[in-house]
Coordinates of C-alpha atoms in Angstrom, one line a residue:
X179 CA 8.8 16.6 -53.7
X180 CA 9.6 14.3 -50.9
X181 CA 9.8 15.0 -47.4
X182 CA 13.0 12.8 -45.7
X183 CA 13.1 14.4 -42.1
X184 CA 11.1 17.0 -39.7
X185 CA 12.5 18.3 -36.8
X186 CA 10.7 21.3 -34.3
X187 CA 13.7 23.9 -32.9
X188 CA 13.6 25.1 -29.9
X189 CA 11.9 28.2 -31.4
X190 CA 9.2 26.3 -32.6
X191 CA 10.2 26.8 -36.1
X192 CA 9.6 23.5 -38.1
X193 CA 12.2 22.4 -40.1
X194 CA 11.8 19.7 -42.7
X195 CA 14.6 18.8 -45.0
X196 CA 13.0 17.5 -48.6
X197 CA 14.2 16.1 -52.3
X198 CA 13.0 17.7 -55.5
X199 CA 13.8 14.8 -58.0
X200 CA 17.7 14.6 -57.2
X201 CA 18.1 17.9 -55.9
X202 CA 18.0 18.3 -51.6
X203 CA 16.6 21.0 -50.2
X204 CA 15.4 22.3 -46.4
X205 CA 12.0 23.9 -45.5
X206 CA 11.6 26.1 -42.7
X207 CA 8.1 27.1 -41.3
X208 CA 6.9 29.1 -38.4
X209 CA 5.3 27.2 -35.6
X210 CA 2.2 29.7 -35.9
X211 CA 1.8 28.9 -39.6
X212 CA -1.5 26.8 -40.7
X213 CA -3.0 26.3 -43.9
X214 CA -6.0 28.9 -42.9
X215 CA -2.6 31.2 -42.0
X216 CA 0.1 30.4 -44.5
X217 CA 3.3 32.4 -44.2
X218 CA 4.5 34.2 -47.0
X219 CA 7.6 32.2 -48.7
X220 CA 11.2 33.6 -48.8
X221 CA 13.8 32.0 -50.9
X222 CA 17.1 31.8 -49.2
X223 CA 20.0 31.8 -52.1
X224 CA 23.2 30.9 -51.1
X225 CA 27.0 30.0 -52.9
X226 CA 26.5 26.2 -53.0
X227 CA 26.8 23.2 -50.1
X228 CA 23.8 22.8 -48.1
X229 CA 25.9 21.1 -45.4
X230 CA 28.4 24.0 -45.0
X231 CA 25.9 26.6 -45.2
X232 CA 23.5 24.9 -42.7
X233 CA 24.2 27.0 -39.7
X234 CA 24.0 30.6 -41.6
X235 CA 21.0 29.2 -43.6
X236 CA 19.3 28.1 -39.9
X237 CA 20.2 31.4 -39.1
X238 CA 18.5 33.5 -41.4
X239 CA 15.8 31.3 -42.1
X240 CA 14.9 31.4 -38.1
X241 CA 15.5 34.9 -38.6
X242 CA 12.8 35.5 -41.0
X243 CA 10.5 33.0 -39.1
X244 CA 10.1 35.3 -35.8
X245 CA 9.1 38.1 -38.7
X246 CA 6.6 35.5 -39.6
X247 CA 8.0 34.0 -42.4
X248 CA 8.3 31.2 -43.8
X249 CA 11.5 30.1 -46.0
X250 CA 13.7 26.9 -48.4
X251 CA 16.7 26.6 -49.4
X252 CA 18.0 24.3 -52.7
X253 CA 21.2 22.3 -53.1
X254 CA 22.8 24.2 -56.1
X255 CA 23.8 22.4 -59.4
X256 CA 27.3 20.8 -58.8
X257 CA 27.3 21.6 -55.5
X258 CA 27.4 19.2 -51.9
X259 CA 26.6 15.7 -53.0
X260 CA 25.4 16.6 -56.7
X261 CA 27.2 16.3 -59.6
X262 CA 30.3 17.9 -60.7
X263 CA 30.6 20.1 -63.7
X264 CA 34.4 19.5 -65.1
X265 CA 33.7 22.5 -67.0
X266 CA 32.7 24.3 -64.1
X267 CA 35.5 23.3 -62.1
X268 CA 38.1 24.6 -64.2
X269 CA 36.3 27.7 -64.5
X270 CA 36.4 28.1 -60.8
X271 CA 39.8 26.7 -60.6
X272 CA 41.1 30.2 -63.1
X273 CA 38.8 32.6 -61.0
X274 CA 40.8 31.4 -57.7
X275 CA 44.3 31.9 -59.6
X276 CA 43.0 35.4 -61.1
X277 CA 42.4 36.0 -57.7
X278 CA 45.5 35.2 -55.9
X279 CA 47.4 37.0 -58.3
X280 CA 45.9 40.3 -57.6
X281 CA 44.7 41.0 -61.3
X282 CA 41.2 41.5 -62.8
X283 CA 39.3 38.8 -63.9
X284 CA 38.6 37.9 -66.9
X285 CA 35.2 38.4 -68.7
X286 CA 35.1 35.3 -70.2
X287 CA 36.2 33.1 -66.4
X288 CA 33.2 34.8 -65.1
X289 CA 30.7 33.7 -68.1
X290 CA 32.2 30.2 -68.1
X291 CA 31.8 29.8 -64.3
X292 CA 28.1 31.8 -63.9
X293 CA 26.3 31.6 -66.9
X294 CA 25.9 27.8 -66.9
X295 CA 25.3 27.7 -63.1
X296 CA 22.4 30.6 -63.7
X297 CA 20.8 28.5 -67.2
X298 CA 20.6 25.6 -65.0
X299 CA 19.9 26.6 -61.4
X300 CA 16.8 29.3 -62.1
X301 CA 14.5 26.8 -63.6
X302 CA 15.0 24.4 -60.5
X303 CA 14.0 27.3 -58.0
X304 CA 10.9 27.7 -60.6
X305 CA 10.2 24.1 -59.9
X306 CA 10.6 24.2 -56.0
X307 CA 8.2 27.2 -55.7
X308 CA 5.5 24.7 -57.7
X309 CA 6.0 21.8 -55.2
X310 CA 5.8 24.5 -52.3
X311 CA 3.5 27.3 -52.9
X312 CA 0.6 24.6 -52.9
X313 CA 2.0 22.9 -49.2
X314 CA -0.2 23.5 -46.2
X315 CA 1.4 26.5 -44.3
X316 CA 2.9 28.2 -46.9
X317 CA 1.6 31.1 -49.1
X318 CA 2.2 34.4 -51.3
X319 CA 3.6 36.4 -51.3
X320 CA 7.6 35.1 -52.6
X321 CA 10.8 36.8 -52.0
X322 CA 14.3 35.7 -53.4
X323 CA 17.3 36.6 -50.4
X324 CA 20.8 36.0 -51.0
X325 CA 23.3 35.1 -53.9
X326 CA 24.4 33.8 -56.3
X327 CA 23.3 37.6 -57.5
X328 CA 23.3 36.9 -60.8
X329 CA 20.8 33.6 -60.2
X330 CA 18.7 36.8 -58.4
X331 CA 18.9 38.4 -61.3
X332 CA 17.1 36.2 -63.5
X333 CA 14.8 34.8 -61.0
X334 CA 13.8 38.7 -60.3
X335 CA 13.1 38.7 -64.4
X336 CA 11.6 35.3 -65.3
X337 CA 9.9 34.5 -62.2
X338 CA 6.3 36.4 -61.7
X339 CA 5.8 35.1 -58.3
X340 CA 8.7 36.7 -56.8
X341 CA 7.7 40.3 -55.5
X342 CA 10.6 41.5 -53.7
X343 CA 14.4 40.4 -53.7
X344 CA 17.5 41.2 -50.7
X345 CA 20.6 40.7 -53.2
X346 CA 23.8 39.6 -51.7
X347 CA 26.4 41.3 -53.3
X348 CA 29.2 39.0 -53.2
X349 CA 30.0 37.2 -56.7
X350 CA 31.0 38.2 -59.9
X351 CA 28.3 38.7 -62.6
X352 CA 28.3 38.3 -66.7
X353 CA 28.4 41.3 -68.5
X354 CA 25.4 39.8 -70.2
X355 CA 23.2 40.2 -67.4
X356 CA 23.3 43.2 -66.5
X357 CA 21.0 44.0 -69.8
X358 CA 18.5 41.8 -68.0
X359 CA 19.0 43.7 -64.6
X360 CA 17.5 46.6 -66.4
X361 CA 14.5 44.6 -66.5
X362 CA 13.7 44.0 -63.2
X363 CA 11.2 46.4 -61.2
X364 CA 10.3 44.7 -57.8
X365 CA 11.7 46.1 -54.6
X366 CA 15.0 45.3 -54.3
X367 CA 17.1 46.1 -51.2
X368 CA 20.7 44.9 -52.0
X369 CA 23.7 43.8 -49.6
X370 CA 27.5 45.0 -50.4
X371 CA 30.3 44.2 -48.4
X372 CA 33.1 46.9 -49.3
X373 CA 35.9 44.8 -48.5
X374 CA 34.5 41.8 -50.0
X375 CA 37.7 39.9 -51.3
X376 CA 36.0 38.1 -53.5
X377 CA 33.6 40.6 -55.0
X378 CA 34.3 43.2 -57.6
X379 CA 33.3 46.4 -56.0
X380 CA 32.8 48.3 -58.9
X381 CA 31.2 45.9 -60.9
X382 CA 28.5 45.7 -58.3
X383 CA 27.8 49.3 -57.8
X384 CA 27.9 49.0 -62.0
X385 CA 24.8 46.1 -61.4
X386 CA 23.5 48.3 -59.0
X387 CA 23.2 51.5 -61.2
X388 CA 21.6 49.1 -63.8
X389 CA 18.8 47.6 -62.0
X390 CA 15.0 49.4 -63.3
X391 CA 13.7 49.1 -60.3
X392 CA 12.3 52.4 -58.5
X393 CA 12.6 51.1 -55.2
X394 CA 16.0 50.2 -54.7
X395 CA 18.0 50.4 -51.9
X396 CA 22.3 49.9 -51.2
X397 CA 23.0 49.0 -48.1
X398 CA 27.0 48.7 -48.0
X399 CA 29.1 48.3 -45.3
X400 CA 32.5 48.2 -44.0
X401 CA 34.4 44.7 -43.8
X402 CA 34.8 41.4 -45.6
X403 CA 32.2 38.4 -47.3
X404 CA 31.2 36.8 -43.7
X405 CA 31.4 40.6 -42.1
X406 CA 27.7 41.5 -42.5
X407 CA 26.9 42.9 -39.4
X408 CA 23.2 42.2 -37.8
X409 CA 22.5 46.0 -38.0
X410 CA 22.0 44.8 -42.1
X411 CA 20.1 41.8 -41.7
X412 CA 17.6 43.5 -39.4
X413 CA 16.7 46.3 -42.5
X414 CA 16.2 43.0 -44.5
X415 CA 14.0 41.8 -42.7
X416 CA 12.0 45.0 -42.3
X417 CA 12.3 45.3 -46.1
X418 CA 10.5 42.2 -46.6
X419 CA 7.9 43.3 -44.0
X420 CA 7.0 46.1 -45.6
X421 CA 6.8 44.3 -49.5
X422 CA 5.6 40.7 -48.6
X423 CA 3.4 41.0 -45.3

């Protein structure tokens, strides 16, 4: 890990945008946090393009800072400035068309577009929480907030650091995973937009249902993707107070 730029907000949260190998990635702290006081680490997931995303991600991540955490962010594979998958583009390219033609989508779009993205993408966040677990500042407990959902999924599985996950629903998942969602049993407090136009409803209450967690909490709501009203983030954040302080 490399450290390219630190800037304090005028909150006093610390911000310092890093690269892990090739991959960027952003680093927010609380001003109060020390190495004798680390902050517990949140994970903010996210659809892809650190530049795009910036002012939600700042959002959140000052968000969780005044709750006195601390949290990163990763550039996903063949997203912003990394690589493109041609693969992956065409799969997204027949998701949009299934899409603006009003018809399901096909099983097999989904696991060409996600699977790959999910293989890839959970063994980087592995590697990010080994370059920052050990920074001065920054502690234990982990939790995993956001989407891709299905990149929650396995992180929630495969990773043993992470103790509690807020799930965004708001992308489709392989069928395949949802056998692995009956694995998980942290906390998990998950996020559903009901009219998300780009989210299959049923397939997430479906994901939902599946998850082996005992405490596991819905939290839907009225409206579209970028509808999430503040009312929901606020029980996020007191969900991740009660599991990670």
């Amino acid at each position: 890990m490399r450290f390219t730029s630190e800037q304090r907000l005028d909150d006093g949260v610390i911000e310092r945008a890093f690269t892990l190998g090739e991959i960027p990635g952003i680093l927010w702290t609380p001003g109060t946090a020390s190495a004798s006081a680390p902050a517990p680490l949140i994970l903010l997931g996210h659809p892809g393009g650190l530049h795009k995303m910036y002012p939600r991600l700042v959002a959140r991540a000052r968000h969780c800072a005044a709750e006195g955490f601390a949290t990163a962010t990763i550039e996903l594979p063949g997203s912003g400035d990394r690589p493109r998958s041609a693969a992956a583009e065409q799969a997204r390219a027949d998701l949009h068309r299934a899409l603006e033609a009003g018809g399901p989508v096909d099983d097999g779009i989904v696991d060409r577009l996600v699977l790959p993205l999910v293989e890839k993408s959970v063994p980087e966040w592995q590697a990010a929480l080994d370059a920052l677990l050990p920074l001065p500042g920054v502690g234990g407990p982990v939790g995993y907030s956001g989407g891709v959902i299905a990149i929650g999924v396995r992180l929630a599985v495969v990773e043993p650091r992470i103790s509690a996950a807020v799930l965004f629903a708001g992308s489709f998942v392989p069928r395949t995973l949802f056998e692995e969602a009956r694995q998980v049993t942290i906390p998990l407090h998950v996020l559903l937009q009901w009219d998300d136009e780009g989210n299959d409803r049923q397939r997430a209450l479906d994901l939902f249902d599946a998850f082996g967690s005992e405490d596991k909490t819905l939290n839907a709501n009225m409206g579209g993707h970028t509808g999430v009203p503040r009312s929901a983030g606020d029980a996020a954040a007191r969900f991740f107070t009660r599991h990670l302080s």
